[in-house]
PDB file of N, CA and C in Angstrom:
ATOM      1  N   UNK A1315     227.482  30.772 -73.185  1.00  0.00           N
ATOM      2  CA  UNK A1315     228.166  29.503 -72.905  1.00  0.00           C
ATOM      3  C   UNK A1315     229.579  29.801 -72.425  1.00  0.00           C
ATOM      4  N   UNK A1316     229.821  29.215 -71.338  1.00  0.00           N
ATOM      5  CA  UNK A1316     231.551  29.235 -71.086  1.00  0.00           C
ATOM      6  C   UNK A1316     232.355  28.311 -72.100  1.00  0.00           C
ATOM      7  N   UNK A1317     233.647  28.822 -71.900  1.00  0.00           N
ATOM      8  CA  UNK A1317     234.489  28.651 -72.520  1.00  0.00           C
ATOM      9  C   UNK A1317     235.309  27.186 -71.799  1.00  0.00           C
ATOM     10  N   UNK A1318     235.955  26.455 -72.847  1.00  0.00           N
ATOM     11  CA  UNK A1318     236.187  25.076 -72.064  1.00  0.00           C
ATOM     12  C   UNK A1318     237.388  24.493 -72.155  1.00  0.00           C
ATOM     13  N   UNK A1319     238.124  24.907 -71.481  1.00  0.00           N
ATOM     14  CA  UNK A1319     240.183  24.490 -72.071  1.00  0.00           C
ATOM     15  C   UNK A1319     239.827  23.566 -72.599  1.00  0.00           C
ATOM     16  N   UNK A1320     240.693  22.946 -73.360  1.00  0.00           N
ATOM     17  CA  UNK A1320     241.042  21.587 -74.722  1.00  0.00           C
ATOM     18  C   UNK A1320     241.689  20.936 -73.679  1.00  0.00           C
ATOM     19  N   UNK A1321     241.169  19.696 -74.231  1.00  0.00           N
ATOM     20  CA  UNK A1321     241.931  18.297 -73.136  1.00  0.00           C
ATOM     21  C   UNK A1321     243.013  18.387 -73.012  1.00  0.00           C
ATOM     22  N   UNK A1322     243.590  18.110 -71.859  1.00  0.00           N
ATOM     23  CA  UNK A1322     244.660  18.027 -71.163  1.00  0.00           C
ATOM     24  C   UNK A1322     245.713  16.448 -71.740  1.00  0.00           C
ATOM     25  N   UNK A1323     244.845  15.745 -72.279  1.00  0.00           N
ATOM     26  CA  UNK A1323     245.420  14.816 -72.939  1.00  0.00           C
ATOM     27  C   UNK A1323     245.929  14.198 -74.435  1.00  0.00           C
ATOM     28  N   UNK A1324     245.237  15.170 -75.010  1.00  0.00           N
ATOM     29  CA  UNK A1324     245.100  15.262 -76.552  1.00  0.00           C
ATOM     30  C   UNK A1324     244.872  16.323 -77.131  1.00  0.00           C
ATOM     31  N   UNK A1325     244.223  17.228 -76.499  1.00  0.00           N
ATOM     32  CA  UNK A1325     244.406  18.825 -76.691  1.00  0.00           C
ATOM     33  C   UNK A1325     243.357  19.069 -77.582  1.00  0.00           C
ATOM     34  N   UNK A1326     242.129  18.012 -77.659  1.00  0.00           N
ATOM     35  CA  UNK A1326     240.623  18.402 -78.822  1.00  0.00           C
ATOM     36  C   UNK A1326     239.952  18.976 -77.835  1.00  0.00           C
ATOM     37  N   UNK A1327     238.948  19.228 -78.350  1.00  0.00           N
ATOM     38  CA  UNK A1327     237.704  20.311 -77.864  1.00  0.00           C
ATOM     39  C   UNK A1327     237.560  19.293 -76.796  1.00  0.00           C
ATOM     40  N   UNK A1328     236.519  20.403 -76.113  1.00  0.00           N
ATOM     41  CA  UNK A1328     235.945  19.353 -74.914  1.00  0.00           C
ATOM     42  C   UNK A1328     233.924  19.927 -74.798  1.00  0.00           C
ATOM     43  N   UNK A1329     233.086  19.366 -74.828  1.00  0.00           N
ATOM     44  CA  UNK A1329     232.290  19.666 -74.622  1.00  0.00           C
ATOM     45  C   UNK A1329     231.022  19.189 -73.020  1.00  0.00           C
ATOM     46  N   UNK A1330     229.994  20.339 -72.661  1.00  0.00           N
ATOM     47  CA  UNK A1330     229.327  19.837 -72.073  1.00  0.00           C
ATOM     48  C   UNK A1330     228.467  19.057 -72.371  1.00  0.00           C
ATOM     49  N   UNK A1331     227.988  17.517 -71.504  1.00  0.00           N
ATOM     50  CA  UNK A1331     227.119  17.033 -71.707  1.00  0.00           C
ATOM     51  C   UNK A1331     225.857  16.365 -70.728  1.00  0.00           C
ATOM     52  N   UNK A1332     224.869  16.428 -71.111  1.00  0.00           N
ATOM     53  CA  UNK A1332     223.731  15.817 -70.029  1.00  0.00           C
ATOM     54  C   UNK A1332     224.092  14.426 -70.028  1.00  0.00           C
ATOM     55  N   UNK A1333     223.825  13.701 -68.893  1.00  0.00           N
ATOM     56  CA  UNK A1333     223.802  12.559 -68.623  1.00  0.00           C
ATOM     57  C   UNK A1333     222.380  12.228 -67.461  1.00  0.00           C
ATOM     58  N   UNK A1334     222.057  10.805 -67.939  1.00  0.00           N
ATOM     59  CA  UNK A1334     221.452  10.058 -67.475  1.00  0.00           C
ATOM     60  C   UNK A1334     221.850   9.003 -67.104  1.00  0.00           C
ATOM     61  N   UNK A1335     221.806   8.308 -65.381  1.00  0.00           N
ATOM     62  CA  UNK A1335     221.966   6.970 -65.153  1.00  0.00           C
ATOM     63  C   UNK A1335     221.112   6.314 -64.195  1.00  0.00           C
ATOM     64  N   UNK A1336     221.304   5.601 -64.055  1.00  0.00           N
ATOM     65  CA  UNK A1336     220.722   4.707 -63.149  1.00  0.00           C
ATOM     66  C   UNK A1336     221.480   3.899 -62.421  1.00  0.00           C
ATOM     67  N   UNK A1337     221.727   4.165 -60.736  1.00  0.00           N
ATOM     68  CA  UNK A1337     222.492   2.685 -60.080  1.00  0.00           C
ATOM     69  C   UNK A1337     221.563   2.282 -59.283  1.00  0.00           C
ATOM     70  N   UNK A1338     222.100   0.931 -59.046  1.00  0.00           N
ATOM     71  CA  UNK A1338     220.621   0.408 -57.778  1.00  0.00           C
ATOM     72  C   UNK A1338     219.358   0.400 -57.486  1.00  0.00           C
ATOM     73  N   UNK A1339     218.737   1.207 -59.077  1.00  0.00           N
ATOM     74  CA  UNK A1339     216.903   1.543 -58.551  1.00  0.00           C
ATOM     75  C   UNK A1339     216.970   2.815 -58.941  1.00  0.00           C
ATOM     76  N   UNK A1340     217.918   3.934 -58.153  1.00  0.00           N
ATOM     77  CA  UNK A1340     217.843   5.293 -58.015  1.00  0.00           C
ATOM     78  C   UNK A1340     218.638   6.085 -59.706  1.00  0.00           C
ATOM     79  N   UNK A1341     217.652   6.780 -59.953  1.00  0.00           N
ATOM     80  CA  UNK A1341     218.059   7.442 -61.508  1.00  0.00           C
ATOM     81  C   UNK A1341     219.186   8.870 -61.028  1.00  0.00           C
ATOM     82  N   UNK A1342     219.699   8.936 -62.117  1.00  0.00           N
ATOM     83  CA  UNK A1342     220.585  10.761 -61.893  1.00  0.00           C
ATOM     84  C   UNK A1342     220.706  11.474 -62.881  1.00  0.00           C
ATOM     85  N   UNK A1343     220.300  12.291 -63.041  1.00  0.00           N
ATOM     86  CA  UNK A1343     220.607  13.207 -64.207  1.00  0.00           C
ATOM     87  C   UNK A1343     221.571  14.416 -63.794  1.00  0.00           C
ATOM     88  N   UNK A1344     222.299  14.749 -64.549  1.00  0.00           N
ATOM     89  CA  UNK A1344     223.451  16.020 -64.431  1.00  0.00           C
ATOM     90  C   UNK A1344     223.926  16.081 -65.466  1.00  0.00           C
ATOM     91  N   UNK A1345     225.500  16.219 -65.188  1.00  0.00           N
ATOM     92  CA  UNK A1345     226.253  16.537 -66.502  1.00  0.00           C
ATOM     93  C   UNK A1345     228.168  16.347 -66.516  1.00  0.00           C
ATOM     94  N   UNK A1346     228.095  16.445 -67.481  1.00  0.00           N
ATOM     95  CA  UNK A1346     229.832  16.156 -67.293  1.00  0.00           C
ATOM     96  C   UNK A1346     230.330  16.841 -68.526  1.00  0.00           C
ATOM     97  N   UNK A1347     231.616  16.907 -68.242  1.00  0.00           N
ATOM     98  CA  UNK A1347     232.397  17.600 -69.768  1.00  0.00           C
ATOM     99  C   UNK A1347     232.975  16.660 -70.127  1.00  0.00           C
ATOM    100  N   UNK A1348     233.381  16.785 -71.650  1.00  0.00           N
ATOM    101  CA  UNK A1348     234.140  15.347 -71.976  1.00  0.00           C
ATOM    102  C   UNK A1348     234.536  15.436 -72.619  1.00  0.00           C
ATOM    103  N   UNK A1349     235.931  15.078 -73.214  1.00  0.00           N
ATOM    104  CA  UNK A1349     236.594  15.526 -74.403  1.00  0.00           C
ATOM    105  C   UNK A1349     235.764  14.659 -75.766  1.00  0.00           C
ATOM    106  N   UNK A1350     235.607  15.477 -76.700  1.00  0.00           N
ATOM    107  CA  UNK A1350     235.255  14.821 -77.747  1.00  0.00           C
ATOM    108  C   UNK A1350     235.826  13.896 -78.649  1.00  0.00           C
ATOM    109  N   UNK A1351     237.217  13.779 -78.509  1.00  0.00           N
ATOM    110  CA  UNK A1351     237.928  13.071 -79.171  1.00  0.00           C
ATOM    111  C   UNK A1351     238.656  11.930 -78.326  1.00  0.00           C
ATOM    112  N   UNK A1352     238.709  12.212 -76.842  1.00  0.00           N
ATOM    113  CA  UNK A1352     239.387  10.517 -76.400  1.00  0.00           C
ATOM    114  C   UNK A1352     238.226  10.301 -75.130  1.00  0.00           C
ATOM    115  N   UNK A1353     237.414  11.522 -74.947  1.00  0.00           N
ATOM    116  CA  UNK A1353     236.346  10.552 -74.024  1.00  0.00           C
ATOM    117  C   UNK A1353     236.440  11.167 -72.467  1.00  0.00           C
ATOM    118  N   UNK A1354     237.638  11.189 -72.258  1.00  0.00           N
ATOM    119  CA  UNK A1354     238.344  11.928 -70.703  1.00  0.00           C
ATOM    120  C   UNK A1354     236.961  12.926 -70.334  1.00  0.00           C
ATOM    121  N   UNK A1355     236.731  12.234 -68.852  1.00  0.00           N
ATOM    122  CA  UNK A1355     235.635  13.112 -68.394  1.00  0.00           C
ATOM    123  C   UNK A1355     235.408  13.512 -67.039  1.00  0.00           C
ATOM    124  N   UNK A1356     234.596  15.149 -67.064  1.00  0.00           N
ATOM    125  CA  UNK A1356     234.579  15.186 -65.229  1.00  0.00           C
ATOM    126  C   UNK A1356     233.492  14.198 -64.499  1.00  0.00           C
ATOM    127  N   UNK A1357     233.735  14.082 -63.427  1.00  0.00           N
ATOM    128  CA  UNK A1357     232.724  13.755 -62.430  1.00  0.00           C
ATOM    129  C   UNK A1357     231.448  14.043 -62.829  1.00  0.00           C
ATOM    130  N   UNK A1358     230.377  13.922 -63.066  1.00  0.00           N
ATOM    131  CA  UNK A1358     229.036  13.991 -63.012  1.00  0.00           C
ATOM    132  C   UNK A1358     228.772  15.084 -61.936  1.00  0.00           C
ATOM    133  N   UNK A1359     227.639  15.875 -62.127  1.00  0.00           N
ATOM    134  CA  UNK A1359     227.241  16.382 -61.323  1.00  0.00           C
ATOM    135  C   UNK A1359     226.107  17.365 -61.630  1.00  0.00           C
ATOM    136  N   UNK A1360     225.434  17.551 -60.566  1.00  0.00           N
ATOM    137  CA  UNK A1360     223.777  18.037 -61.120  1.00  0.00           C
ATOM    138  C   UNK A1360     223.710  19.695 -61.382  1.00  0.00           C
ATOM    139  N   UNK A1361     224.708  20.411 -61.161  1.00  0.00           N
ATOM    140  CA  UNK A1361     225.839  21.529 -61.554  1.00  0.00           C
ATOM    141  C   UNK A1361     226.059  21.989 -62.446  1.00  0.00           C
ATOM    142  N   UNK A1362     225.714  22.389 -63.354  1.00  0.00           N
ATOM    143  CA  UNK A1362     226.115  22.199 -64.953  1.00  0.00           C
ATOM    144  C   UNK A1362     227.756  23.331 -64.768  1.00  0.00           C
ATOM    145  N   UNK A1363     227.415  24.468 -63.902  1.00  0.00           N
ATOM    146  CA  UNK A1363     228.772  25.508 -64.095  1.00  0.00           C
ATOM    147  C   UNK A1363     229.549  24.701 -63.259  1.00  0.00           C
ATOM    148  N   UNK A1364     229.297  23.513 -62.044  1.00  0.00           N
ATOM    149  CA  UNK A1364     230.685  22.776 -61.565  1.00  0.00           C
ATOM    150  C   UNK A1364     231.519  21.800 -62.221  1.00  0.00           C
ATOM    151  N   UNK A1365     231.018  21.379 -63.442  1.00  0.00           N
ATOM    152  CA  UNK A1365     231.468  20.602 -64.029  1.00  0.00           C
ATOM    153  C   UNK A1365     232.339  21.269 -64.933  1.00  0.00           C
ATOM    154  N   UNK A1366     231.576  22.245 -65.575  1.00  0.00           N
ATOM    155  CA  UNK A1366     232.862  23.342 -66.331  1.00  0.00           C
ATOM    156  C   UNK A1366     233.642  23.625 -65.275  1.00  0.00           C
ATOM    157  N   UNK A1367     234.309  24.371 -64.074  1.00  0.00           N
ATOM    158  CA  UNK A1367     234.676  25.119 -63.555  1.00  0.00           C
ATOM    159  C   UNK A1367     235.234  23.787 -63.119  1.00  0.00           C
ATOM    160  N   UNK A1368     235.262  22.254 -62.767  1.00  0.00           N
ATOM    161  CA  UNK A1368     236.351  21.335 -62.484  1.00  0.00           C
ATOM    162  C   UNK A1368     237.365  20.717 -63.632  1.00  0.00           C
ATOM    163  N   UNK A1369     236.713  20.994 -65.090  1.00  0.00           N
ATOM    164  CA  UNK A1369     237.376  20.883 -66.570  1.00  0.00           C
ATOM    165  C   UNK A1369     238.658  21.965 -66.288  1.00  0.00           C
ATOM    166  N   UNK A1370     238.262  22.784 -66.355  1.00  0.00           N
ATOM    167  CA  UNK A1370     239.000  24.345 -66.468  1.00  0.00           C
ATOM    168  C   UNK A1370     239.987  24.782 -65.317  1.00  0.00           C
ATOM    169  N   UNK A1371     239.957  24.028 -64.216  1.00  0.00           N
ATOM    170  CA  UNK A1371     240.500  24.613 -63.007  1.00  0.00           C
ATOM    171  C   UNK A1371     241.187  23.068 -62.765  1.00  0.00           C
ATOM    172  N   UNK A1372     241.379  22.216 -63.635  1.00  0.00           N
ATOM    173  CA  UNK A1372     242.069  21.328 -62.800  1.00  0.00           C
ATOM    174  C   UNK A1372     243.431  21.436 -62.942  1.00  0.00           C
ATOM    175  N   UNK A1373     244.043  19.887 -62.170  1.00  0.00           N
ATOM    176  CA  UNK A1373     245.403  20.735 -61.951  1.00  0.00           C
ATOM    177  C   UNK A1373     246.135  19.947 -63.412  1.00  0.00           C
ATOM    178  N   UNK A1374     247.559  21.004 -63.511  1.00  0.00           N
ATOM    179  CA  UNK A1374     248.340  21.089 -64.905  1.00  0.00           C
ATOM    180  C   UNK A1374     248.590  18.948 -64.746  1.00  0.00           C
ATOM    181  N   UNK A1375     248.911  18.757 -65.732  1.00  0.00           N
ATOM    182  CA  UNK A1375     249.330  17.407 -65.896  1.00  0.00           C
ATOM    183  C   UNK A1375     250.545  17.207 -65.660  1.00  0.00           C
ATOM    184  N   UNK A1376     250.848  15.949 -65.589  1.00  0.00           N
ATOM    185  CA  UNK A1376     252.907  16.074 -65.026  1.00  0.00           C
ATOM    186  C   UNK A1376     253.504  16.403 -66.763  1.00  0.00           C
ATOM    187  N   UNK A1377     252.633  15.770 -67.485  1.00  0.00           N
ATOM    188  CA  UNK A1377     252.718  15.811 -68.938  1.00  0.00           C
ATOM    189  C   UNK A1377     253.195  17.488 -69.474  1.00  0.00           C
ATOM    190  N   UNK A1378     252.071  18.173 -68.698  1.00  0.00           N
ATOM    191  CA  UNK A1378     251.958  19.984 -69.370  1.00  0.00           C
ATOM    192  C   UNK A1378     253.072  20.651 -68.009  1.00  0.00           C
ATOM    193  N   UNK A1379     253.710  19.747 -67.302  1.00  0.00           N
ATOM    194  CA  UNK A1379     254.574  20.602 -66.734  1.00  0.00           C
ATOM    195  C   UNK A1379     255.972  20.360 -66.702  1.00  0.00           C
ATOM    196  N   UNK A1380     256.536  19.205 -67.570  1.00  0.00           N
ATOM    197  CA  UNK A1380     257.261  19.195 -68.092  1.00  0.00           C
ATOM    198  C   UNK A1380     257.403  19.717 -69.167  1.00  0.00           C
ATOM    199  N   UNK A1381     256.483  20.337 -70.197  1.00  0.00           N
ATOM    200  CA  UNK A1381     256.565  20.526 -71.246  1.00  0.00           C
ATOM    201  C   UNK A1381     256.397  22.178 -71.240  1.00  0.00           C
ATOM    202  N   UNK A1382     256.581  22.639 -70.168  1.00  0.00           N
ATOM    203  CA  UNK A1382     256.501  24.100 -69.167  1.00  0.00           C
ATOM    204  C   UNK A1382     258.226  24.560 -69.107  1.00  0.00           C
ATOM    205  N   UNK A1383     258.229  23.081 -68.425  1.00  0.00           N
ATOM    206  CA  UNK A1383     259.781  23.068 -68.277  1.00  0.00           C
ATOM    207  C   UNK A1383     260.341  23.827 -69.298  1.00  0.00           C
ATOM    208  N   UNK A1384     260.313  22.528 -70.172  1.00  0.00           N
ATOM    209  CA  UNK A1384     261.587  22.678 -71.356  1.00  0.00           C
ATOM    210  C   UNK A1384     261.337  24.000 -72.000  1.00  0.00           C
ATOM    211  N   UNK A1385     259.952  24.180 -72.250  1.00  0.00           N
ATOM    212  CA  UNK A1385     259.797  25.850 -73.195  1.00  0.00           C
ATOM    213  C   UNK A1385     260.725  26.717 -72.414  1.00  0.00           C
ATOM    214  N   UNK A1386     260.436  26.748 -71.512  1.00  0.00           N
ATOM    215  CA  UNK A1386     261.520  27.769 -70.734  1.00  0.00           C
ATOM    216  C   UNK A1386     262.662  27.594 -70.846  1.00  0.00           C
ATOM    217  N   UNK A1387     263.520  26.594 -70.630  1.00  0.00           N
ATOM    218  CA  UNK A1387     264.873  26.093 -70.601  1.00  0.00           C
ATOM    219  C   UNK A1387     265.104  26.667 -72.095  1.00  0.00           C
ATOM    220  N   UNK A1388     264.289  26.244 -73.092  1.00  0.00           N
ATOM    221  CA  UNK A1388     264.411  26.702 -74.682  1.00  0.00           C
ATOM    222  C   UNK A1388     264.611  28.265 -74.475  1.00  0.00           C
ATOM    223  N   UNK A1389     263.332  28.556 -74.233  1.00  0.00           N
ATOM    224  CA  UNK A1389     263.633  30.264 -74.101  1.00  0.00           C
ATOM    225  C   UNK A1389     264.701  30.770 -73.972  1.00  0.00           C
ATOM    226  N   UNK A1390     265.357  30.551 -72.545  1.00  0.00           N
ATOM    227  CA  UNK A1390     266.191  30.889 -71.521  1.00  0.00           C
ATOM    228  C   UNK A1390     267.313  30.546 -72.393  1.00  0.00           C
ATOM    229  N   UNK A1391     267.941  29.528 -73.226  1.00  0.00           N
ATOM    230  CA  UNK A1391     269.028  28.985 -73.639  1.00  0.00           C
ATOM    231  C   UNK A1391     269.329  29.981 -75.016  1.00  0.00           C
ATOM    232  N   UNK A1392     267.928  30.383 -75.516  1.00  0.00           N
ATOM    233  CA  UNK A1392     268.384  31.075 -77.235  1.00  0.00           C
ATOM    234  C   UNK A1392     267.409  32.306 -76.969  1.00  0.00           C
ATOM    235  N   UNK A1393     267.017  33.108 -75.928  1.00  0.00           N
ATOM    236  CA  UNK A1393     267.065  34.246 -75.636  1.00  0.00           C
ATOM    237  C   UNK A1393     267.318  35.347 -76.494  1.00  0.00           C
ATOM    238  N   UNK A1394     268.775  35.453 -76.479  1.00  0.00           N
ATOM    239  CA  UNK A1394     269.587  36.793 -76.729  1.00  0.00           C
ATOM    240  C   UNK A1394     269.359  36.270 -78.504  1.00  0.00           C
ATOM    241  N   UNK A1395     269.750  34.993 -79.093  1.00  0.00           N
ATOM    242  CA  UNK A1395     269.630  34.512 -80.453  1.00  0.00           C
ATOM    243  C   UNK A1395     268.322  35.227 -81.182  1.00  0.00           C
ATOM    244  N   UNK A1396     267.113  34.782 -79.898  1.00  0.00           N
ATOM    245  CA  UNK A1396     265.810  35.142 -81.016  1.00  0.00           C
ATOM    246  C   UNK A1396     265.182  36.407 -80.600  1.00  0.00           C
ATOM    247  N   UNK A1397     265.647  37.116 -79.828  1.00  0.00           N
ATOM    248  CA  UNK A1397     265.560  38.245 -79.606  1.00  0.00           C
ATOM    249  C   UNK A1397     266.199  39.490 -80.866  1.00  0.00           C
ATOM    250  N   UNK A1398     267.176  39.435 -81.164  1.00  0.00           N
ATOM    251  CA  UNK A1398     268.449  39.842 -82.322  1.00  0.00           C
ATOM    252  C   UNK A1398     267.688  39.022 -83.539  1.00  0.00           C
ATOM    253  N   UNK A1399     267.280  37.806 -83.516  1.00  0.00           N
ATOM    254  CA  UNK A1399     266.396  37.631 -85.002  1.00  0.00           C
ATOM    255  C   UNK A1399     265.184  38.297 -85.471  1.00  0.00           C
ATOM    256  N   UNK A1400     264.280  38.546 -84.334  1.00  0.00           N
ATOM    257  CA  UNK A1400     263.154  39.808 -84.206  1.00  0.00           C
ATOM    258  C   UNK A1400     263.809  40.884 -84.694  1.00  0.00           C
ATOM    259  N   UNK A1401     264.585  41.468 -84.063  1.00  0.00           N
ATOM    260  CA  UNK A1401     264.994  42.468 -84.711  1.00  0.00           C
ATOM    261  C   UNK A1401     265.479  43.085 -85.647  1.00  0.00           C
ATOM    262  N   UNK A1402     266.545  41.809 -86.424  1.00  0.00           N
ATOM    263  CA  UNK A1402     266.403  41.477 -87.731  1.00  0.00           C
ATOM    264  C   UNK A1402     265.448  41.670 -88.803  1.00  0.00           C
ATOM    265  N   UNK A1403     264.485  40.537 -88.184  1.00  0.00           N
ATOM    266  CA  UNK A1403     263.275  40.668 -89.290  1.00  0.00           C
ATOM    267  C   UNK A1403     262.679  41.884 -88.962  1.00  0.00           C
ATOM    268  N   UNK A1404     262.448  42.651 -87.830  1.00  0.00           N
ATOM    269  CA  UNK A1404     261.489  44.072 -87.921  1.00  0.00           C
ATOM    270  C   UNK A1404     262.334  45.081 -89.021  1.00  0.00           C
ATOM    271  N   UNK A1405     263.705  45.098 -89.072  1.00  0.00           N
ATOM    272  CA  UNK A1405     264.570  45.657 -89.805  1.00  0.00           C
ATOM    273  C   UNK A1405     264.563  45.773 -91.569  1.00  0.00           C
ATOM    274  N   UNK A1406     264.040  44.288 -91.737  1.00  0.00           N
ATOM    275  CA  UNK A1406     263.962  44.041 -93.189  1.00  0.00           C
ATOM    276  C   UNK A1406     262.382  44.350 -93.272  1.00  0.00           C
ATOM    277  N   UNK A1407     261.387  44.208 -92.927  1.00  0.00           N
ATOM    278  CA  UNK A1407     260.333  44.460 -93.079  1.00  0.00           C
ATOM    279  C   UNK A1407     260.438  45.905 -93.514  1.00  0.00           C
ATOM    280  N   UNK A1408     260.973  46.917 -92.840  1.00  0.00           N
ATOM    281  CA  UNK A1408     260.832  48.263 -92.376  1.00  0.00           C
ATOM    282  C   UNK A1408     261.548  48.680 -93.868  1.00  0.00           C
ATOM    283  N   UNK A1409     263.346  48.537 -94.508  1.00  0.00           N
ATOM    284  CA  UNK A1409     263.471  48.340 -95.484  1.00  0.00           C
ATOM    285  C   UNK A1409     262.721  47.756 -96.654  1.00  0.00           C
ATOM    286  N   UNK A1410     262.004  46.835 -96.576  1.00  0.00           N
ATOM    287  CA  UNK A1410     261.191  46.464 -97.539  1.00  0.00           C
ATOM    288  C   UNK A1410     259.899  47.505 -98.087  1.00  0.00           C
ATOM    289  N   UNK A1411     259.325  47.738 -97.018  1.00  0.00           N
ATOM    290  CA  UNK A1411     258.579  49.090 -97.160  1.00  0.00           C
ATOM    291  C   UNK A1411     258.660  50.324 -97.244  1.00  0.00           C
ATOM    292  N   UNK A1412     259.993  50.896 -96.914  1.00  0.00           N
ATOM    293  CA  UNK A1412     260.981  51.987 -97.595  1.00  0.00           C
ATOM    294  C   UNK A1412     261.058  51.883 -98.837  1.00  0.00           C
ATOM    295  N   UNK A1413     261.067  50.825 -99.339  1.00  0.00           N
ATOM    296  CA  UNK A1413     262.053  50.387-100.912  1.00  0.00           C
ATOM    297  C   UNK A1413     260.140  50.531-101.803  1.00  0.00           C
ATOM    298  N   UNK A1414     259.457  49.984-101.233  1.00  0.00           N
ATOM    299  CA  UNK A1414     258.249  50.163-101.534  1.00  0.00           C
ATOM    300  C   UNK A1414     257.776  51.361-102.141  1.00  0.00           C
ATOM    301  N   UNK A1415     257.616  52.464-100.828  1.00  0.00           N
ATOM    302  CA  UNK A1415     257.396  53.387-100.939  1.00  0.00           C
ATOM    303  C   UNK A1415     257.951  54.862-102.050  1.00  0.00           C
ATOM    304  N   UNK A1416     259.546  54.308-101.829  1.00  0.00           N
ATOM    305  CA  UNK A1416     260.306  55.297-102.906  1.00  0.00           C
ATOM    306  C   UNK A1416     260.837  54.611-103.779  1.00  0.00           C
ATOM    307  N   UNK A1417     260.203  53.444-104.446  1.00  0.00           N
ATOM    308  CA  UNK A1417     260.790  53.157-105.853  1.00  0.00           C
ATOM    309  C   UNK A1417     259.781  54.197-106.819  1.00  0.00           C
ATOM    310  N   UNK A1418     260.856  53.934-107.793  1.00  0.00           N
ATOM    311  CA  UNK A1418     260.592  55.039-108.874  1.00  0.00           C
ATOM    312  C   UNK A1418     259.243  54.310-110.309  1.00  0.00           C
TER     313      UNK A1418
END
């Protein structure tokens, strides 16, 4: 089974599903992906790997690219801060397990 990014809108699972319809007389069977939790779904289609592969490949949301933005701007702004706090904590870890090792 492929793998299926999490909705783009709510961020729950998303699963494949068969569908059946009927317009005008004429029946269709295919499939669609659909988020399980708000419903958001692809196009139908008799495809089962195009329907994954239009879930997975669509484009970022204005939502997930603002929110692209700011991580970066975050990054970029406290950088050098959480960079020097890593190193910090690798520091005390490393002491902690020194102190470990040669207590008496």
């Amino acid at each position: 089974m492929n793998d299926l990014f999490s909705c783009p809108f709510c961020g729950r699972n998303a699963s494949v599903y068969e569908v059946e319809t009927e317009t005008d007389g004429k029946s269709f069977s295919g499939f669609v992906v659909a988020c399980e939790e708000c419903g958001i779904s692809t196009p139908a289609s008799n495809d089962e790997l195009k329907v994954i592969d239009c879930w997975n490949n669509r484009a970022p949301s204005e939502r997930e690219n603002e929110l692209e933005k700011l991580l970066a701007a975050l990054i970029d702004a406290h950088y050098d801060e959480l960079a020097a706090r890593s190193r910090f904590i690798r520091f005390i870890h490393r002491a902690k397990d020194f102190l470990k090792l040669n207590a008496d």
